[in-house]
Amino acid sequence: KQEVTQIPAALSVPEGENLVLNCSFTDSAIYNLQWFRQDPGKGLTSLLLIQSSQREQTSGRLNASLDKSSGRSTLYIAASQPGDSATYLCAVPDNYGQNFVFGPGTRLSVLP
Amino acid sequence: DVKVTQSSRYLVKRTGEKVFLECVQDMDHENMFWYRQDPGLGLRLIYFSYDVKMKEKGDIPEGYSVSREKKERFSLILESASTNQTSMYLCASSFLVGEAFFGQGTRLTVV
């Protein structure tokens, strides 16, 4: 059964720092991996989707990489801003490809 | 832009009431999902649907039912609301193994 973990659980950094969020999954036979952002009391916003054939995806200051063989993905945020403060979750399709398995999230605080 | 719209942001209902949560997506996605999210427990799948009139139980279906009469609409029903169903409810849609898109969430309080 696919399991997803995220490290660290929480992170607090000063504005301007580059930072890395980690996501690990137990079954490397995935179709894709998706990163989300969630603001308090809101739904999840899709940030990046990496297909299994890709190594990385970029959107603005965000870069996500995928290493299927080691069961890892990283989300790199460049030049962090207070507006980046949120919880970041990663997710992969389950073994049947019908549902998603979510990590517990990393709660990020960027201090001005 | 893909849009997934949930009918309410906030709801307050009384114990024993029948509650309907509605979700509509505009991207012709086959799959639609209902999750609940509680502090420390993460997202838990209640039900999902992979086609009109088709539904599958998720991890915590007890006390809930769903309806999918049209492809774009997926309804979550609490037959008799209880206080332990106070939670954030999230609807999502996707193509098969495709990118998932979420609604804005419904914060339900049962008193």
PDB file of C-alpha atoms in Angstrom:
ATOM      1  CA  LYS A   1       0.000   0.000   0.000  1.00  0.00           C
ATOM      2  CA  GLN A   2       1.373   3.380  -1.027  1.00  0.00           C
ATOM      3  CA  GLU A   3       2.427   5.654   1.824  1.00  0.00           C
ATOM      4  CA  VAL A   4       3.607   9.247   1.573  1.00  0.00           C
ATOM      5  CA  THR A   5       5.640  11.135   4.148  1.00  0.00           C
ATOM      6  CA  GLN A   6       6.907  14.706   4.252  1.00  0.00           C
ATOM      7  CA  ILE A   7       9.857  16.235   6.038  1.00  0.00           C
ATOM      8  CA  PRO A   8      10.001  18.579   7.840  1.00  0.00           C
ATOM      9  CA  ALA A   9       6.573  18.818   9.430  1.00  0.00           C
ATOM     10  CA  ALA A  10       7.082  22.542   9.991  1.00  0.00           C
ATOM     11  CA  LEU A  11       9.613  25.096   8.859  1.00  0.00           C
ATOM     12  CA  SER A  12      10.174  28.722   9.780  1.00  0.00           C
ATOM     13  CA  VAL A  13      12.594  30.821   7.734  1.00  0.00           C
ATOM     14  CA  PRO A  14      13.413  34.508   7.251  1.00  0.00           C
ATOM     15  CA  GLU A  15      12.285  36.179   4.070  1.00  0.00           C
ATOM     16  CA  GLY A  16      14.610  35.759   1.087  1.00  0.00           C
ATOM     17  CA  GLU A  17      15.906  32.294   1.913  1.00  0.00           C
ATOM     18  CA  ASN A  18      15.886  29.462  -0.582  1.00  0.00           C
ATOM     19  CA  LEU A  19      14.298  26.361   0.884  1.00  0.00           C
ATOM     20  CA  VAL A  20      13.613  22.716   0.143  1.00  0.00           C
ATOM     21  CA  LEU A  21      10.599  20.647   1.131  1.00  0.00           C
ATOM     22  CA  ASN A  22      10.828  16.873   0.930  1.00  0.00           C
ATOM     23  CA  CYS A  23       8.296  14.211  -0.022  1.00  0.00           C
ATOM     24  CA  SER A  24       8.870  10.441   0.080  1.00  0.00           C
ATOM     25  CA  PHE A  25       6.700   7.610  -1.213  1.00  0.00           C
ATOM     26  CA  THR A  26       7.037   3.876  -0.666  1.00  0.00           C
ATOM     27  CA  ASP A  27       5.955   2.475  -4.052  1.00  0.00           C
ATOM     28  CA  SER A  28       7.995   3.834  -6.958  1.00  0.00           C
ATOM     29  CA  ALA A  29       5.462   2.670  -9.589  1.00  0.00           C
ATOM     30  CA  ILE A  30       3.680   6.036  -9.787  1.00  0.00           C
ATOM     31  CA  TYR A  31       2.061   7.780 -12.751  1.00  0.00           C
ATOM     32  CA  ASN A  32       2.834  11.245 -11.441  1.00  0.00           C
ATOM     33  CA  LEU A  33       3.364  13.342  -8.339  1.00  0.00           C
ATOM     34  CA  GLN A  34       1.579  16.548  -7.512  1.00  0.00           C
ATOM     35  CA  TRP A  35       2.464  19.389  -5.143  1.00  0.00           C
ATOM     36  CA  PHE A  36      -0.255  21.498  -3.540  1.00  0.00           C
ATOM     37  CA  ARG A  37      -0.456  24.580  -1.390  1.00  0.00           C
ATOM     38  CA  GLN A  38      -3.125  25.058   1.263  1.00  0.00           C
ATOM     39  CA  ASP A  39      -3.829  28.314   3.050  1.00  0.00           C
ATOM     40  CA  PRO A  40      -5.592  28.140   6.444  1.00  0.00           C
ATOM     41  CA  GLY A  41      -9.286  27.375   6.080  1.00  0.00           C
ATOM     42  CA  LYS A  42      -9.068  27.031   2.314  1.00  0.00           C
ATOM     43  CA  GLY A  43      -8.962  24.270  -0.273  1.00  0.00           C
ATOM     44  CA  LEU A  44      -5.834  22.886  -1.938  1.00  0.00           C
ATOM     45  CA  THR A  45      -4.267  24.754  -4.842  1.00  0.00           C
ATOM     46  CA  SER A  46      -2.340  22.717  -7.386  1.00  0.00           C
ATOM     47  CA  LEU A  47       1.214  24.030  -7.800  1.00  0.00           C
ATOM     48  CA  LEU A  48       3.036  21.514  -9.967  1.00  0.00           C
ATOM     49  CA  LEU A  49       2.392  18.119 -11.525  1.00  0.00           C
ATOM     50  CA  ILE A  50       5.373  15.965 -12.485  1.00  0.00           C
ATOM     51  CA  GLN A  51       4.724  13.035 -14.776  1.00  0.00           C
ATOM     52  CA  SER A  52       6.610   9.797 -14.086  1.00  0.00           C
ATOM     53  CA  SER A  53       8.729  10.319 -17.223  1.00  0.00           C
ATOM     54  CA  GLN A  54       9.850  13.775 -16.109  1.00  0.00           C
ATOM     55  CA  ARG A  55      12.662  14.674 -13.722  1.00  0.00           C
ATOM     56  CA  GLU A  56      11.482  18.161 -12.833  1.00  0.00           C
ATOM     57  CA  GLN A  57       8.933  20.907 -13.378  1.00  0.00           C
ATOM     58  CA  THR A  58       9.226  24.631 -12.842  1.00  0.00           C
ATOM     59  CA  SER A  59       6.709  27.383 -12.238  1.00  0.00           C
ATOM     60  CA  GLY A  60       8.069  30.801 -11.356  1.00  0.00           C
ATOM     61  CA  ARG A  61      10.072  30.535  -8.139  1.00  0.00           C
ATOM     62  CA  LEU A  62       9.017  26.919  -7.633  1.00  0.00           C
ATOM     63  CA  ASN A  63      10.918  23.909  -8.897  1.00  0.00           C
ATOM     64  CA  ALA A  64       9.877  20.337  -8.184  1.00  0.00           C
ATOM     65  CA  SER A  65      12.071  17.337  -8.877  1.00  0.00           C
ATOM     66  CA  LEU A  66      11.205  13.658  -8.983  1.00  0.00           C
ATOM     67  CA  ASP A  67      13.442  10.640  -8.409  1.00  0.00           C
ATOM     68  CA  LYS A  68      11.179   7.629  -8.826  1.00  0.00           C
ATOM     69  CA  SER A  69      13.832   5.037  -8.125  1.00  0.00           C
ATOM     70  CA  SER A  70      14.547   6.457  -4.691  1.00  0.00           C
ATOM     71  CA  GLY A  71      10.912   7.327  -3.984  1.00  0.00           C
ATOM     72  CA  ARG A  72      11.563  11.030  -3.459  1.00  0.00           C
ATOM     73  CA  SER A  73      10.444  14.419  -4.644  1.00  0.00           C
ATOM     74  CA  THR A  74      11.632  17.835  -3.552  1.00  0.00           C
ATOM     75  CA  LEU A  75       9.954  21.211  -3.865  1.00  0.00           C
ATOM     76  CA  TYR A  76      12.457  24.045  -4.083  1.00  0.00           C
ATOM     77  CA  ILE A  77      11.223  27.565  -3.329  1.00  0.00           C
ATOM     78  CA  ALA A  78      13.592  30.342  -4.337  1.00  0.00           C
ATOM     79  CA  ALA A  79      13.778  33.720  -2.606  1.00  0.00           C
ATOM     80  CA  SER A  80      10.962  32.958  -0.186  1.00  0.00           C
ATOM     81  CA  GLN A  81       8.376  35.638   0.625  1.00  0.00           C
ATOM     82  CA  PRO A  82       5.888  36.028   3.508  1.00  0.00           C
ATOM     83  CA  GLY A  83       3.129  35.271   0.997  1.00  0.00           C
ATOM     84  CA  ASP A  84       4.599  31.773   0.606  1.00  0.00           C
ATOM     85  CA  SER A  85       3.504  30.951   4.164  1.00  0.00           C
ATOM     86  CA  ALA A  86       1.112  28.006   3.892  1.00  0.00           C
ATOM     87  CA  THR A  87       1.006  24.237   4.201  1.00  0.00           C
ATOM     88  CA  TYR A  88       2.515  22.342   1.290  1.00  0.00           C
ATOM     89  CA  LEU A  89       1.312  18.841   0.490  1.00  0.00           C
ATOM     90  CA  CYS A  90       2.447  16.257  -2.025  1.00  0.00           C
ATOM     91  CA  ALA A  91       0.281  13.479  -3.437  1.00  0.00           C
ATOM     92  CA  VAL A  92       0.592  10.468  -5.723  1.00  0.00           C
ATOM     93  CA  PRO A  93      -2.083   8.248  -7.283  1.00  0.00           C
ATOM     94  CA  ASP A  94      -2.767   5.085  -5.324  1.00  0.00           C
ATOM     95  CA  ASN A  95      -1.886   1.630  -6.635  1.00  0.00           C
ATOM     96  CA  TYR A  96      -5.184   1.423  -8.550  1.00  0.00           C
ATOM     97  CA  GLY A  97      -4.773   4.826 -10.140  1.00  0.00           C
ATOM     98  CA  GLN A  98      -8.207   5.927  -8.994  1.00  0.00           C
ATOM     99  CA  ASN A  99      -7.498   7.822  -5.802  1.00  0.00           C
ATOM    100  CA  PHE A 100      -4.704   9.916  -4.348  1.00  0.00           C
ATOM    101  CA  VAL A 101      -2.446   9.318  -1.391  1.00  0.00           C
ATOM    102  CA  PHE A 102      -1.508  12.548   0.360  1.00  0.00           C
ATOM    103  CA  GLY A 103       1.408  13.362   2.583  1.00  0.00           C
ATOM    104  CA  PRO A 104       0.725  15.027   5.939  1.00  0.00           C
ATOM    105  CA  GLY A 105       2.111  18.351   4.719  1.00  0.00           C
ATOM    106  CA  THR A 106       4.863  20.779   5.664  1.00  0.00           C
ATOM    107  CA  ARG A 107       3.711  23.959   7.397  1.00  0.00           C
ATOM    108  CA  LEU A 108       5.893  26.811   6.168  1.00  0.00           C
ATOM    109  CA  SER A 109       6.222  30.209   7.822  1.00  0.00           C
ATOM    110  CA  VAL A 110       8.265  32.886   6.079  1.00  0.00           C
ATOM    111  CA  LEU A 111       9.044  35.730   8.458  1.00  0.00           C
ATOM    112  CA  PRO A 112       9.355  39.305   7.182  1.00  0.00           C
TER     113      PRO A 112
ATOM    114  CA  ASP B   1      -8.763  27.557 -15.740  1.00  0.00           C
ATOM    115  CA  VAL B   2     -10.259  24.477 -14.171  1.00  0.00           C
ATOM    116  CA  LYS B   3     -12.927  25.311 -11.687  1.00  0.00           C
ATOM    117  CA  VAL B   4     -14.265  23.167  -8.891  1.00  0.00           C
ATOM    118  CA  THR B   5     -16.982  24.959  -6.985  1.00  0.00           C
ATOM    119  CA  GLN B   6     -18.445  23.932  -3.653  1.00  0.00           C
ATOM    120  CA  SER B   7     -21.875  25.292  -2.832  1.00  0.00           C
ATOM    121  CA  SER B   8     -21.024  26.785   0.569  1.00  0.00           C
ATOM    122  CA  ARG B   9     -17.910  28.046   2.368  1.00  0.00           C
ATOM    123  CA  TYR B  10     -19.479  27.792   5.810  1.00  0.00           C
ATOM    124  CA  LEU B  11     -22.443  25.813   7.095  1.00  0.00           C
ATOM    125  CA  VAL B  12     -23.948  25.441  10.542  1.00  0.00           C
ATOM    126  CA  LYS B  13     -26.441  22.612  10.997  1.00  0.00           C
ATOM    127  CA  ARG B  14     -28.220  21.020  13.918  1.00  0.00           C
ATOM    128  CA  THR B  15     -27.738  17.446  15.071  1.00  0.00           C
ATOM    129  CA  GLY B  16     -30.053  15.108  13.190  1.00  0.00           C
ATOM    130  CA  GLU B  17     -30.504  17.360  10.163  1.00  0.00           C
ATOM    131  CA  LYS B  18     -30.009  16.025   6.649  1.00  0.00           C
ATOM    132  CA  VAL B  19     -27.167  17.970   5.036  1.00  0.00           C
ATOM    133  CA  PHE B  20     -26.301  18.308   1.371  1.00  0.00           C
ATOM    134  CA  LEU B  21     -22.895  19.447   0.173  1.00  0.00           C
ATOM    135  CA  GLU B  22     -22.715  20.153  -3.534  1.00  0.00           C
ATOM    136  CA  CYS B  23     -19.697  20.190  -5.821  1.00  0.00           C
ATOM    137  CA  VAL B  24     -19.570  21.174  -9.480  1.00  0.00           C
ATOM    138  CA  GLN B  25     -16.609  20.945 -11.888  1.00  0.00           C
ATOM    139  CA  ASP B  26     -16.354  22.435 -15.356  1.00  0.00           C
ATOM    140  CA  MET B  27     -13.602  20.309 -16.944  1.00  0.00           C
ATOM    141  CA  ASP B  28     -15.489  17.144 -17.910  1.00  0.00           C
ATOM    142  CA  HIS B  29     -13.410  15.122 -15.423  1.00  0.00           C
ATOM    143  CA  GLU B  30     -14.373  11.496 -14.951  1.00  0.00           C
ATOM    144  CA  ASN B  31     -13.286  11.314 -11.326  1.00  0.00           C
ATOM    145  CA  MET B  32     -14.712  13.266  -8.436  1.00  0.00           C
ATOM    146  CA  PHE B  33     -13.855  12.940  -4.766  1.00  0.00           C
ATOM    147  CA  TRP B  34     -15.058  13.976  -1.332  1.00  0.00           C
ATOM    148  CA  TYR B  35     -12.523  14.288   1.491  1.00  0.00           C
ATOM    149  CA  ARG B  36     -12.732  15.503   5.022  1.00  0.00           C
ATOM    150  CA  GLN B  37      -9.797  17.177   6.700  1.00  0.00           C
ATOM    151  CA  ASP B  38      -9.270  17.319  10.448  1.00  0.00           C
ATOM    152  CA  PRO B  39      -6.285  18.622  12.417  1.00  0.00           C
ATOM    153  CA  GLY B  40      -3.673  15.919  12.860  1.00  0.00           C
ATOM    154  CA  LEU B  41      -5.532  13.435  10.641  1.00  0.00           C
ATOM    155  CA  GLY B  42      -4.822  14.864   7.213  1.00  0.00           C
ATOM    156  CA  LEU B  43      -7.120  14.302   4.254  1.00  0.00           C
ATOM    157  CA  ARG B  44      -9.331  11.248   4.474  1.00  0.00           C
ATOM    158  CA  LEU B  45     -11.327   9.998   1.514  1.00  0.00           C
ATOM    159  CA  ILE B  46     -15.058   9.602   2.126  1.00  0.00           C
ATOM    160  CA  TYR B  47     -16.290   8.577  -1.332  1.00  0.00           C
ATOM    161  CA  PHE B  48     -15.203   8.887  -4.910  1.00  0.00           C
ATOM    162  CA  SER B  49     -16.918   8.469  -8.265  1.00  0.00           C
ATOM    163  CA  TYR B  50     -15.338   7.515 -11.578  1.00  0.00           C
ATOM    164  CA  ASP B  51     -18.439   7.976 -13.721  1.00  0.00           C
ATOM    165  CA  VAL B  52     -22.057   9.062 -13.623  1.00  0.00           C
ATOM    166  CA  LYS B  53     -24.059   6.979 -11.143  1.00  0.00           C
ATOM    167  CA  MET B  54     -20.882   5.125 -10.081  1.00  0.00           C
ATOM    168  CA  LYS B  55     -19.474   5.455  -6.585  1.00  0.00           C
ATOM    169  CA  GLU B  56     -16.862   3.783  -4.448  1.00  0.00           C
ATOM    170  CA  LYS B  57     -16.411   3.922  -0.703  1.00  0.00           C
ATOM    171  CA  GLY B  58     -13.302   5.532   0.587  1.00  0.00           C
ATOM    172  CA  ASP B  59     -11.672   5.170   3.978  1.00  0.00           C
ATOM    173  CA  ILE B  60     -14.449   6.687   6.119  1.00  0.00           C
ATOM    174  CA  PRO B  61     -17.856   6.301   4.389  1.00  0.00           C
ATOM    175  CA  GLU B  62     -19.899   5.644   7.537  1.00  0.00           C
ATOM    176  CA  GLY B  63     -22.601   8.249   8.059  1.00  0.00           C
ATOM    177  CA  TYR B  64     -22.281   9.599   4.511  1.00  0.00           C
ATOM    178  CA  SER B  65     -23.776   8.888   1.112  1.00  0.00           C
ATOM    179  CA  VAL B  66     -23.159  10.417  -2.310  1.00  0.00           C
ATOM    180  CA  SER B  67     -24.976  11.070  -5.545  1.00  0.00           C
ATOM    181  CA  ARG B  68     -23.658  11.603  -9.060  1.00  0.00           C
ATOM    182  CA  GLU B  69     -26.529  12.041 -11.478  1.00  0.00           C
ATOM    183  CA  LYS B  70     -24.601  14.289 -13.871  1.00  0.00           C
ATOM    184  CA  LYS B  71     -20.931  14.163 -14.772  1.00  0.00           C
ATOM    185  CA  GLU B  72     -20.193  17.657 -13.510  1.00  0.00           C
ATOM    186  CA  ARG B  73     -21.917  17.358 -10.126  1.00  0.00           C
ATOM    187  CA  PHE B  74     -21.068  15.246  -7.098  1.00  0.00           C
ATOM    188  CA  SER B  75     -23.111  15.591  -3.924  1.00  0.00           C
ATOM    189  CA  LEU B  76     -22.208  14.507  -0.416  1.00  0.00           C
ATOM    190  CA  ILE B  77     -25.112  13.746   1.896  1.00  0.00           C
ATOM    191  CA  LEU B  78     -25.086  13.502   5.657  1.00  0.00           C
ATOM    192  CA  GLU B  79     -28.269  11.569   6.364  1.00  0.00           C
ATOM    193  CA  SER B  80     -28.431  12.576  10.028  1.00  0.00           C
ATOM    194  CA  ALA B  81     -25.724  15.034  10.982  1.00  0.00           C
ATOM    195  CA  SER B  82     -23.797  14.413  14.181  1.00  0.00           C
ATOM    196  CA  THR B  83     -21.319  16.569  16.051  1.00  0.00           C
ATOM    197  CA  ASN B  84     -18.426  14.281  15.086  1.00  0.00           C
ATOM    198  CA  GLN B  85     -19.055  15.255  11.482  1.00  0.00           C
ATOM    199  CA  THR B  86     -17.962  18.805  12.201  1.00  0.00           C
ATOM    200  CA  SER B  87     -15.046  19.219   9.823  1.00  0.00           C
ATOM    201  CA  MET B  88     -13.643  20.807   6.666  1.00  0.00           C
ATOM    202  CA  TYR B  89     -15.020  19.064   3.591  1.00  0.00           C
ATOM    203  CA  LEU B  90     -13.074  19.196   0.340  1.00  0.00           C
ATOM    204  CA  CYS B  91     -14.257  18.215  -3.118  1.00  0.00           C
ATOM    205  CA  ALA B  92     -11.831  17.402  -5.939  1.00  0.00           C
ATOM    206  CA  SER B  93     -11.960  16.265  -9.552  1.00  0.00           C
ATOM    207  CA  SER B  94      -9.491  14.822 -12.041  1.00  0.00           C
ATOM    208  CA  PHE B  95      -9.080  12.777 -15.175  1.00  0.00           C
ATOM    209  CA  LEU B  96      -7.956   9.196 -14.511  1.00  0.00           C
ATOM    210  CA  VAL B  97      -4.469   9.476 -12.917  1.00  0.00           C
ATOM    211  CA  GLY B  98      -4.479  13.102 -13.956  1.00  0.00           C
ATOM    212  CA  GLU B  99      -3.964  16.339 -12.096  1.00  0.00           C
ATOM    213  CA  ALA B 100      -6.359  16.862  -9.200  1.00  0.00           C
ATOM    214  CA  PHE B 101      -8.171  20.145  -8.676  1.00  0.00           C
ATOM    215  CA  PHE B 102      -9.875  21.109  -5.446  1.00  0.00           C
ATOM    216  CA  GLY B 103     -12.766  23.316  -4.488  1.00  0.00           C
ATOM    217  CA  GLN B 104     -12.476  26.044  -1.877  1.00  0.00           C
ATOM    218  CA  GLY B 105     -13.698  23.811   0.946  1.00  0.00           C
ATOM    219  CA  THR B 106     -16.799  23.820   3.150  1.00  0.00           C
ATOM    220  CA  ARG B 107     -16.392  24.310   6.874  1.00  0.00           C
ATOM    221  CA  LEU B 108     -19.312  22.410   8.415  1.00  0.00           C
ATOM    222  CA  THR B 109     -20.230  22.857  12.048  1.00  0.00           C
ATOM    223  CA  VAL B 110     -22.855  20.567  13.573  1.00  0.00           C
ATOM    224  CA  VAL B 111     -24.323  21.834  16.837  1.00  0.00           C
TER     225      VAL B 111
END
